[in-house]
Coordinates of C-alpha atoms in Angstrom, one line a residue:
M1 CA 126.8 54.3 51.1
I2 CA 124.4 54.9 48.6
K3 CA 121.4 55.2 50.9
K4 CA 123.1 57.8 53.0
F5 CA 123.8 59.8 49.9
I6 CA 120.0 59.6 48.8
D7 CA 118.9 60.6 52.4
K8 CA 121.2 63.2 52.3
L9 CA 119.9 64.7 49.1
L10 CA 116.4 64.2 50.4
G11 CA 117.4 66.1 53.7
K12 CA 117.3 63.1 55.9
T13 CA 119.3 61.6 58.6
A14 CA 120.4 57.9 59.0
G15 CA 117.0 57.8 61.4
G16 CA 115.0 59.7 58.8
A17 CA 114.3 62.6 61.4
Q18 CA 116.1 65.6 59.9
G19 CA 113.4 66.4 57.4
K20 CA 110.7 66.5 60.3
S21 CA 113.1 68.6 62.3
R22 CA 114.0 71.0 59.6
F23 CA 110.5 71.7 58.3
G24 CA 108.5 70.9 61.7
K25 CA 105.1 69.0 62.0
R26 CA 101.9 71.0 61.3
Q27 CA 99.7 71.7 64.0
E28 CA 96.2 73.5 63.4
V29 CA 95.5 75.1 66.8
P30 CA 92.0 76.1 67.4
A31 CA 90.4 79.2 68.9
E32 CA 89.4 77.6 72.0
V33 CA 93.4 76.8 72.7
H34 CA 95.1 79.5 71.7
K35 CA 92.5 82.1 72.9
I36 CA 93.1 85.0 70.7
D37 CA 90.7 88.0 70.7
P38 CA 89.5 88.4 67.1
A39 CA 88.8 92.3 68.3
L40 CA 92.5 92.8 68.2
V41 CA 93.2 92.0 64.7
D42 CA 93.1 95.1 62.3
E43 CA 90.6 95.1 59.9
R44 CA 92.6 96.2 57.1
A45 CA 94.9 93.1 57.8
K46 CA 91.5 91.1 57.5
N47 CA 90.7 92.5 54.2
V48 CA 93.9 91.6 52.8
V49 CA 93.5 88.0 54.0
T50 CA 90.0 87.8 52.7
T51 CA 91.0 89.0 49.3
L52 CA 94.0 87.1 48.7
Q53 CA 91.5 83.9 50.1
Q54 CA 88.9 85.1 47.7
A55 CA 90.9 85.0 44.6
G56 CA 92.0 81.3 45.5
F57 CA 95.2 81.9 47.4
E58 CA 96.2 80.8 50.8
A59 CA 96.9 83.8 53.4
Y60 CA 97.3 84.2 57.0
V61 CA 98.3 87.1 59.4
V62 CA 102.2 86.0 60.2
G63 CA 105.0 86.7 62.4
G64 CA 105.1 89.1 65.5
A65 CA 101.6 90.1 65.0
V66 CA 100.4 86.2 66.0
R67 CA 102.8 86.3 68.7
D68 CA 101.2 89.6 70.1
L69 CA 97.9 88.2 69.6
L70 CA 98.7 85.1 71.6
L71 CA 99.9 87.2 74.5
G72 CA 96.8 89.5 74.5
L73 CA 98.6 92.3 73.1
R74 CA 97.4 94.5 70.1
P75 CA 99.9 94.4 67.5
K76 CA 101.1 97.7 66.1
D77 CA 102.1 96.2 62.6
F78 CA 100.3 93.4 60.5
D79 CA 102.1 91.0 57.9
V80 CA 100.6 88.8 56.0
A81 CA 102.0 85.7 54.1
T82 CA 100.5 83.9 51.1
N83 CA 101.2 81.4 48.2
A84 CA 100.7 84.1 45.7
T85 CA 103.4 85.7 43.9
P86 CA 104.6 89.5 44.4
E87 CA 102.9 90.1 40.9
Q88 CA 99.6 88.3 41.7
V89 CA 99.1 90.0 45.1
K90 CA 100.0 93.6 43.2
S91 CA 97.0 92.8 40.8
L92 CA 94.5 92.3 43.3
F93 CA 94.9 95.7 45.2
R94 CA 94.5 99.3 44.0
R95 CA 97.4 100.6 45.8
A96 CA 100.1 98.1 46.2
F97 CA 103.8 98.4 45.3
I98 CA 106.5 95.7 44.9
I99 CA 109.7 96.7 47.0
G100 CA 113.1 95.2 47.8
R101 CA 115.7 93.0 46.0
R102 CA 117.0 90.8 48.5
F103 CA 113.4 89.7 49.7
R104 CA 110.6 90.9 47.4
I105 CA 107.5 92.1 49.3
V106 CA 104.5 93.9 48.5
H107 CA 103.2 96.9 50.4
V108 CA 99.3 97.2 50.5
V109 CA 98.6 100.8 51.5
Y110 CA 95.4 102.1 53.1
G111 CA 94.7 105.9 53.8
R112 CA 96.9 108.8 53.0
G113 CA 99.1 111.1 54.8
R114 CA 100.1 110.4 58.3
E115 CA 97.1 108.6 58.9
H116 CA 98.2 105.9 56.3
E117 CA 98.6 102.1 57.1
V118 CA 100.7 99.5 55.1
I119 CA 100.2 95.8 55.3
E120 CA 103.2 94.0 54.3
V121 CA 102.6 91.1 52.0
S122 CA 105.3 88.2 51.6
T123 CA 105.1 85.1 49.3
F124 CA 106.2 81.7 50.9
R125 CA 109.8 81.1 50.3
A126 CA 111.3 77.8 49.8
Y127 CA 114.0 76.7 52.4
M128 CA 116.9 76.8 50.3
D129 CA 120.4 74.9 51.1
N130 CA 123.0 77.6 50.8
A131 CA 125.5 75.2 49.7
A132 CA 123.8 75.0 46.5
A133 CA 123.0 78.8 46.2
E134 CA 124.8 80.7 43.5
Q135 CA 127.8 82.4 45.0
V136 CA 129.4 85.9 44.4
A137 CA 132.7 87.1 45.5
G138 CA 131.6 90.9 46.5
N139 CA 128.5 92.4 48.0
E140 CA 125.4 93.7 47.2
R141 CA 127.0 96.8 45.8
T142 CA 130.2 95.3 44.1
S143 CA 128.1 92.3 42.5
K144 CA 125.0 94.2 41.6
G145 CA 125.3 93.1 38.0
E146 CA 125.7 89.4 38.8
L147 CA 122.9 89.5 41.5
A148 CA 120.3 90.8 39.3
S149 CA 119.3 87.7 37.5
M150 CA 119.8 85.4 40.8
K151 CA 117.0 84.1 42.8
H152 CA 119.1 82.5 45.1
A153 CA 122.8 83.7 45.9
V154 CA 125.2 84.2 49.0
D155 CA 128.6 85.9 49.5
A156 CA 131.9 84.2 50.5
S157 CA 130.8 84.0 54.1
G158 CA 127.5 82.6 53.5
R159 CA 125.4 85.5 53.9
V160 CA 122.2 85.3 51.7
L161 CA 122.2 88.1 49.0
R162 CA 119.2 86.9 47.3
D163 CA 116.2 84.8 48.5
N164 CA 113.4 84.9 46.1
V165 CA 112.5 81.1 45.4
W166 CA 108.7 80.6 46.3
G167 CA 108.0 77.3 48.0
P168 CA 105.1 75.8 50.6
Q169 CA 104.4 77.1 53.8
E170 CA 106.1 74.5 56.1
E171 CA 109.5 75.5 54.3
D172 CA 108.5 79.3 54.7
A173 CA 108.2 78.6 58.5
A174 CA 111.5 76.8 58.6
R175 CA 113.2 79.7 57.1
R176 CA 111.8 82.4 59.7
D177 CA 114.1 83.2 62.5
F178 CA 112.5 82.5 66.1
T179 CA 109.9 80.0 66.8
V180 CA 107.4 82.7 68.3
N181 CA 107.7 84.6 65.1
A182 CA 106.7 81.6 62.9
M183 CA 103.0 81.0 63.1
Y184 CA 100.4 81.6 61.2
Y185 CA 96.9 83.0 61.9
D186 CA 93.8 82.7 59.6
P187 CA 91.2 85.4 61.0
A188 CA 88.3 83.7 59.0
N189 CA 88.3 80.3 61.0
Q190 CA 90.4 81.5 63.7
V191 CA 93.0 78.6 63.3
V192 CA 96.7 79.0 64.3
V193 CA 99.2 77.0 62.2
D194 CA 102.6 76.5 64.2
Y195 CA 105.2 74.1 63.0
H196 CA 107.9 74.9 65.8
N197 CA 106.2 74.7 68.9
G198 CA 106.2 78.4 68.8
I199 CA 102.9 78.4 71.1
K200 CA 104.5 76.4 73.6
D201 CA 107.6 78.8 73.6
A202 CA 105.1 81.6 74.0
Q203 CA 103.5 80.2 77.0
K204 CA 107.1 79.5 78.6
L205 CA 108.5 83.1 77.6
T206 CA 111.3 82.0 75.8
L207 CA 112.9 83.4 72.6
R208 CA 114.3 80.3 70.4
M209 CA 116.3 80.4 67.1
I210 CA 114.9 77.8 64.8
G211 CA 117.6 75.7 63.7
D212 CA 121.0 75.9 64.5
P213 CA 121.8 79.7 65.7
A214 CA 125.2 79.8 64.5
T215 CA 124.3 78.7 61.0
R216 CA 121.2 81.4 60.9
Y217 CA 123.4 84.2 62.3
R218 CA 125.9 83.3 59.5
E219 CA 122.9 83.2 56.6
D220 CA 121.9 86.9 57.7
P221 CA 124.0 88.7 60.5
V222 CA 121.4 90.9 60.9
R223 CA 119.5 88.3 62.8
I224 CA 121.7 89.2 65.5
I225 CA 120.2 92.6 66.0
R226 CA 116.9 91.4 65.6
A227 CA 117.4 89.0 68.5
I228 CA 118.4 91.9 70.7
R229 CA 115.5 94.0 69.3
F230 CA 113.0 91.3 70.2
S231 CA 114.7 90.3 73.6
A232 CA 114.7 93.7 74.4
K233 CA 111.0 94.4 73.5
L234 CA 110.0 91.1 75.2
A235 CA 111.7 91.3 78.4
A236 CA 109.0 93.4 80.1
L237 CA 106.9 90.2 79.5
G238 CA 109.4 88.1 81.2
F239 CA 110.7 86.6 78.1
K240 CA 114.4 85.3 78.1
M241 CA 116.7 84.4 75.3
E242 CA 117.4 80.7 75.2
A243 CA 120.9 80.0 76.3
K244 CA 121.7 78.2 72.8
T245 CA 120.3 81.2 70.8
A246 CA 122.4 83.6 72.8
A247 CA 125.7 81.6 72.9
P248 CA 126.8 82.6 69.3
L249 CA 126.0 86.1 69.4
V250 CA 129.3 87.9 70.5
E251 CA 131.2 85.6 68.0
S252 CA 128.9 86.1 65.3
S253 CA 128.9 89.8 65.9
R254 CA 132.2 90.1 63.5
L255 CA 129.9 89.3 60.8
L256 CA 128.4 92.3 60.9
A257 CA 131.3 94.2 59.3
D258 CA 130.0 92.7 55.9
V259 CA 126.5 94.2 56.2
P260 CA 126.2 97.4 54.2
Q261 CA 126.3 100.3 56.4
S262 CA 123.0 101.7 55.2
R263 CA 121.2 98.6 56.2
L264 CA 123.2 98.6 59.6
F265 CA 121.9 102.3 60.1
D266 CA 118.3 101.5 59.6
E267 CA 118.4 98.5 62.1
M268 CA 119.9 100.8 64.4
L269 CA 117.1 103.2 64.2
K270 CA 114.7 99.9 64.7
L271 CA 116.6 99.2 67.8
L272 CA 115.8 102.7 69.3
Q273 CA 112.6 103.8 67.9
T274 CA 110.3 100.9 68.6
G275 CA 109.5 102.0 72.1
H276 CA 112.0 99.8 73.8
A277 CA 115.4 102.1 73.7
I278 CA 116.3 101.9 77.3
A279 CA 115.7 97.9 77.3
T280 CA 117.7 97.7 74.5
V281 CA 120.7 99.4 76.0
E282 CA 120.4 97.0 79.0
Q283 CA 120.1 94.0 76.6
L284 CA 123.3 95.1 74.8
N285 CA 125.2 95.5 77.9
K286 CA 123.8 91.9 79.4
L287 CA 124.8 90.0 76.3
G288 CA 128.2 91.4 75.8
L289 CA 127.4 93.4 72.6
A290 CA 127.7 97.2 74.2
K291 CA 130.4 97.7 71.5
G292 CA 131.2 96.5 68.0
I293 CA 127.8 96.3 66.3
Y294 CA 127.6 99.9 64.9
P295 CA 129.9 102.9 65.8
L296 CA 126.8 105.1 66.3
L297 CA 125.0 102.7 68.4
D298 CA 128.2 102.5 70.6
V299 CA 127.9 106.1 71.2
V300 CA 124.4 105.8 72.3
V301 CA 125.2 103.0 74.8
E302 CA 128.2 104.5 76.0
R303 CA 126.1 107.9 76.8
A304 CA 122.8 106.3 78.1
D305 CA 123.3 107.1 81.6
Q306 CA 124.4 110.6 81.0
P307 CA 121.1 112.7 82.1
F308 CA 120.5 114.3 78.8
V309 CA 120.7 111.2 76.6
K310 CA 118.8 109.0 79.3
A311 CA 115.9 111.7 79.2
A312 CA 116.0 111.5 75.3
L313 CA 115.8 107.5 75.5
Q314 CA 112.7 107.8 77.8
D315 CA 111.0 110.3 76.1
T316 CA 111.3 108.5 72.7
D317 CA 110.0 105.2 74.5
R318 CA 107.2 107.4 76.1
R319 CA 106.0 108.7 72.5
V320 CA 106.0 105.3 71.1
G321 CA 103.9 103.9 73.5
E322 CA 101.6 106.9 73.3
G323 CA 101.1 106.3 69.7
K324 CA 102.9 109.4 68.7
P325 CA 105.3 109.8 65.9
V326 CA 109.2 110.1 66.6
A327 CA 111.9 111.4 64.4
P328 CA 115.1 109.7 64.3
S329 CA 116.8 113.2 63.8
F330 CA 115.5 114.2 67.2
L331 CA 117.0 111.1 68.9
L332 CA 120.4 111.3 67.5
A333 CA 120.8 115.1 67.7
C334 CA 120.5 114.3 71.6
V335 CA 122.9 111.5 71.5
L336 CA 125.5 113.9 69.6
W337 CA 124.6 117.3 71.2
A338 CA 127.4 117.0 74.0
D339 CA 129.9 116.7 70.9
V340 CA 128.4 119.8 69.2
R341 CA 127.9 121.7 72.2
D342 CA 131.9 121.1 73.5
G343 CA 133.0 122.0 69.9
W344 CA 131.3 125.1 69.8
A345 CA 132.7 126.3 73.0
L346 CA 136.1 125.4 72.0
R347 CA 135.8 127.4 68.8
Q348 CA 134.4 130.5 70.5
E349 CA 137.4 130.4 72.8
G350 CA 140.1 129.6 70.4
Q351 CA 141.7 126.2 69.9
R352 CA 145.0 124.9 68.6
G353 CA 146.4 128.4 68.3
Q354 CA 143.4 129.5 65.9
R355 CA 141.6 132.8 66.6
P356 CA 138.3 132.7 68.6
Q357 CA 135.2 132.4 66.2
A358 CA 131.7 134.3 66.3
P359 CA 129.1 132.1 68.0
F360 CA 127.2 131.8 64.8
P361 CA 130.0 130.3 62.4
A362 CA 131.7 128.3 65.5
L363 CA 128.6 126.5 66.0
Q364 CA 128.2 125.8 62.3
D365 CA 131.7 124.4 62.0
A366 CA 131.2 122.2 65.4
I367 CA 128.3 120.8 63.6
D368 CA 130.4 120.0 60.3
D369 CA 132.9 118.4 62.7
V370 CA 130.2 116.3 64.4
F371 CA 128.7 114.9 61.1
N372 CA 132.2 113.9 59.5
A373 CA 133.2 112.0 62.8
R374 CA 129.9 110.6 63.8
I375 CA 127.6 110.2 60.7
G376 CA 129.6 110.1 57.8
D377 CA 127.7 109.5 54.4
V378 CA 125.4 106.9 55.7
S379 CA 122.4 109.3 55.9
G380 CA 123.3 110.6 52.5
R381 CA 123.5 114.2 54.3
G382 CA 119.7 114.4 53.4
K383 CA 116.6 115.0 55.2
L384 CA 118.1 113.2 58.5
A385 CA 121.0 115.7 58.7
A386 CA 119.0 118.9 57.6
D387 CA 116.6 118.4 60.3
M388 CA 119.4 117.7 63.0
R389 CA 121.2 120.9 61.8
E390 CA 118.2 123.0 62.2
I391 CA 117.4 121.4 65.7
W392 CA 121.2 122.2 66.7
M393 CA 121.0 125.8 65.0
M394 CA 117.8 127.1 66.6
Q395 CA 119.2 126.5 70.1
P396 CA 121.0 129.9 70.6
R397 CA 117.8 131.7 69.1
F398 CA 115.8 130.6 72.2
D399 CA 118.0 133.0 74.3
K400 CA 116.7 136.0 72.3
R401 CA 113.3 136.8 73.2
T402 CA 112.7 140.4 72.1
G403 CA 111.7 142.0 69.0
S404 CA 110.4 139.9 65.9
T405 CA 112.6 136.9 66.7
P406 CA 110.0 135.1 68.7
Y407 CA 107.4 135.2 66.1
S408 CA 109.6 134.2 63.6
L409 CA 111.1 131.1 65.3
V410 CA 107.8 129.8 66.1
E411 CA 106.9 129.7 62.5
Q412 CA 110.0 127.5 61.7
A413 CA 108.9 124.2 60.2
R414 CA 111.3 122.5 62.9
F415 CA 110.4 124.6 65.8
R416 CA 108.3 122.0 67.6
A417 CA 111.5 119.7 67.5
A418 CA 114.0 122.2 68.5
F419 CA 111.7 123.3 71.6
D420 CA 111.1 119.8 72.7
F421 CA 115.0 119.5 72.4
M422 CA 115.4 122.7 74.6
R423 CA 112.6 121.5 76.7
L424 CA 115.1 118.3 77.5
R425 CA 117.9 120.6 78.2
A426 CA 116.0 122.5 80.7
D427 CA 115.0 119.3 82.4
V428 CA 118.5 118.4 83.0
G429 CA 119.4 122.1 84.2
E430 CA 121.2 123.1 80.9
V431 CA 118.7 125.9 80.3
S432 CA 116.7 127.6 82.5
E433 CA 113.3 126.4 83.2
A434 CA 111.7 129.9 83.0
I435 CA 112.7 130.2 79.6
A436 CA 111.5 126.9 78.5
E437 CA 108.1 127.6 80.2
W438 CA 108.1 131.2 78.5
W439 CA 108.8 129.8 74.9
Q440 CA 106.0 127.1 75.9
E441 CA 103.5 129.5 76.6
F442 CA 104.5 131.8 73.8
S443 CA 104.0 129.0 71.1
I444 CA 100.5 128.5 71.8
A445 CA 99.3 132.2 72.9
D446 CA 97.1 134.6 70.9
D447 CA 98.7 137.9 69.8
V448 CA 97.6 139.9 72.8
R449 CA 99.1 137.6 75.4
R450 CA 102.5 137.1 73.3
Q451 CA 102.8 141.1 73.4
D452 CA 102.2 140.7 77.2
L453 CA 104.9 137.9 77.4
L454 CA 107.3 140.3 75.3
E455 CA 106.7 143.2 77.9
Q456 CA 107.5 140.9 80.6
V457 CA 111.0 140.0 79.2
R458 CA 111.8 144.0 78.7
E459 CA 110.7 144.5 82.3
E460 CA 112.9 141.7 83.5
Q461 CA 116.0 142.8 81.4
K462 CA 115.5 146.4 83.0
V463 CA 115.6 144.9 86.3
R464 CA 118.5 142.9 85.4
Q465 CA 120.2 146.3 84.3
R466 CA 119.4 147.9 87.5
V467 CA 121.1 145.0 89.6
R468 CA 124.1 145.4 87.3
V469 CA 124.5 149.1 88.0
R470 CA 124.1 148.5 91.6
D471 CA 126.7 145.8 91.7
T472 CA 129.1 148.3 89.7
A473 CA 128.5 151.1 92.1
A474 CA 129.0 149.1 95.3
P475 CA 133.0 149.7 95.5
A476 CA 132.5 153.3 94.8
K477 CA 129.9 153.3 97.8
L478 CA 132.7 151.7 99.9
R479 CA 135.2 154.5 99.0
N480 CA 132.7 157.3 99.9
E481 CA 131.7 158.7 103.0
P482 CA 127.8 158.7 103.3
A483 CA 126.1 161.8 102.4
P484 CA 124.9 164.4 105.0
R485 CA 121.4 164.2 105.9
Q486 CA 120.6 167.8 105.6
N487 CA 121.9 167.5 101.8
P488 CA 118.3 166.9 100.3
P489 CA 119.3 166.2 96.8
Q490 CA 121.0 163.2 97.8
N491 CA 118.4 162.0 100.0
Q492 CA 114.9 163.4 98.8
G493 CA 115.3 161.9 95.5
R494 CA 114.8 158.4 96.9
G495 CA 112.0 159.3 99.2
Q496 CA 108.6 158.0 99.2
D497 CA 107.3 160.6 96.8
A498 CA 110.1 159.6 94.3
E499 CA 108.8 158.9 90.7
P500 CA 108.8 155.3 89.8
D501 CA 110.8 155.8 86.6
D502 CA 113.6 157.0 88.9
E503 CA 113.9 153.5 90.4
V504 CA 113.6 151.5 87.1
E505 CA 115.7 153.3 84.5
V506 CA 119.3 153.2 84.8
E507 CA 119.9 156.4 83.0
A508 CA 117.6 158.4 85.4
G509 CA 120.6 158.0 88.1
A510 CA 118.2 156.0 90.5
V511 CA 119.8 155.8 94.1
P512 CA 120.1 152.2 95.5
P513 CA 117.3 151.9 98.2
D514 CA 119.8 150.9 101.1
G515 CA 119.9 154.2 102.9
E516 CA 123.3 155.3 101.2
A517 CA 124.2 157.4 98.6
A518 CA 125.8 155.6 95.4
A519 CA 129.0 157.1 93.9
P520 CA 128.6 160.7 92.7
R521 CA 127.0 161.0 89.5
K522 CA 127.9 163.1 86.5
R523 CA 124.7 163.0 84.8
R524 CA 121.1 163.5 86.4
R525 CA 118.0 164.2 85.1
R526 CA 114.3 164.2 86.0
R527 CA 115.1 166.1 89.2
K528 CA 113.5 169.4 90.3
P529 CA 116.0 172.3 90.8
R530 CA 117.6 172.5 94.0
P531 CA 115.4 175.1 96.5
A532 CA 117.3 178.4 97.7
G533 CA 118.8 177.7 101.1
G534 CA 119.2 174.1 100.6
G535 CA 115.5 173.5 102.3
G536 CA 114.8 170.7 100.0
G537 CA 111.4 170.6 98.3
E538 CA 109.0 167.8 97.8
G539 CA 110.4 165.0 95.3
G540 CA 114.0 165.9 95.7
G541 CA 116.3 168.1 93.8
S542 CA 118.9 167.3 91.2
A543 CA 122.4 168.6 90.2
A544 CA 120.8 168.8 86.4
G545 CA 119.3 172.1 87.5
E546 CA 122.2 173.7 88.8

């Protein structure tokens, strides 16, 4: 009995194997076995590792970057793990910032503006038994005061709220989520350190949770979303989630109700903006998680097959694949456009006994309704909400292509996003393709070409006016007899010698070129007076001269 108690304290089973299975067995895999191409490693990540090692610390490239390197891919992001504390890391770099409360990490920043890159540096963490952690009754917000002085704390469900106890590398590996994300690569000697057979799982294309999956999901329910994200990202490479890892997902998803909405919102954006949005929707359906993770994500999955939303998801994946920036405001504006558009139409028509609204205030009110119903206060009604509103409010302005409107519109800060939005609407037939092409050319044209484009619109409008007049005159034509051929004023005006303006301008009283006179006109101009005797001179006559 005493031996069992001691074994339990030491983390061993009766056979003495649990300690080994928990922390794994350290394997150092040389370059000739793992075959990682050093050229794929970012120079700034190498610099961070070298700086830490020269200061006497252990340091490795870690996580998904190592997994991608093993697969022959160039990682988009590089993380570094070290035994240096956050304060020690910060002291070694000129532009380094300690962030986070739940997990304290350091961001080492290279470059400025849009070209900057962040290398995330974390300290090896100890594998802590949550049963021994301090427990709080509330969550991150309600227990903020208590958590301030705690290094390891959980809530009543066992969810980890603080995990800032430093430890050795083997324990750090055990507390990571998936085996393929728990490997360490030293670019100096090109050795991969593997504790949980991550290399074998990478070769077998298997996504496997370290430890008991249900327990790990309970410790941090966001691991459920991470499991979906990684399975979607790696599905194209042939990876499949291990059955034991997938089995508790649906049951464990109820634990997400205790996760702060702001964190879920951020995790949802990661699902949709890492270049695998379409694959993510497929995985959510496949794993039985199409509903229940986050309300706005439910809407995305529900509408993913709609042409406009599908086009937006595909466009987002394409831009990420090309290394172009993507904005969450654009994608969410696309997903919720149907709500805005339908609400806008109903308000203009009048709904629930209310009077119809003018287009502009109707659109504003429809947008407010969508924010209240779908977004809430998660975004803080800050920049994301403001950008979405601008994208939507610009859409009616694309219909006006005269005067100074086109010039002022292309100068708007959000013009490109609003145009791309309208371009997608054109792709699915919601907007004329000709209008989308016109704006595309106008946005990049010089002043002379822009004047030509505006003149082109004016001519098109004149033609449309002429067509409307003909359509209006058609019933009158049917009620009147054709004019006698010997009546020059009715026939000569549309002869070969007629002035061009007579055929373009509505107010000129142009006669339809179908061989029949239109209904009698009370107002005529630009015609020569009728010759004596009704002979009819060149160019035709006009009743205006009588």
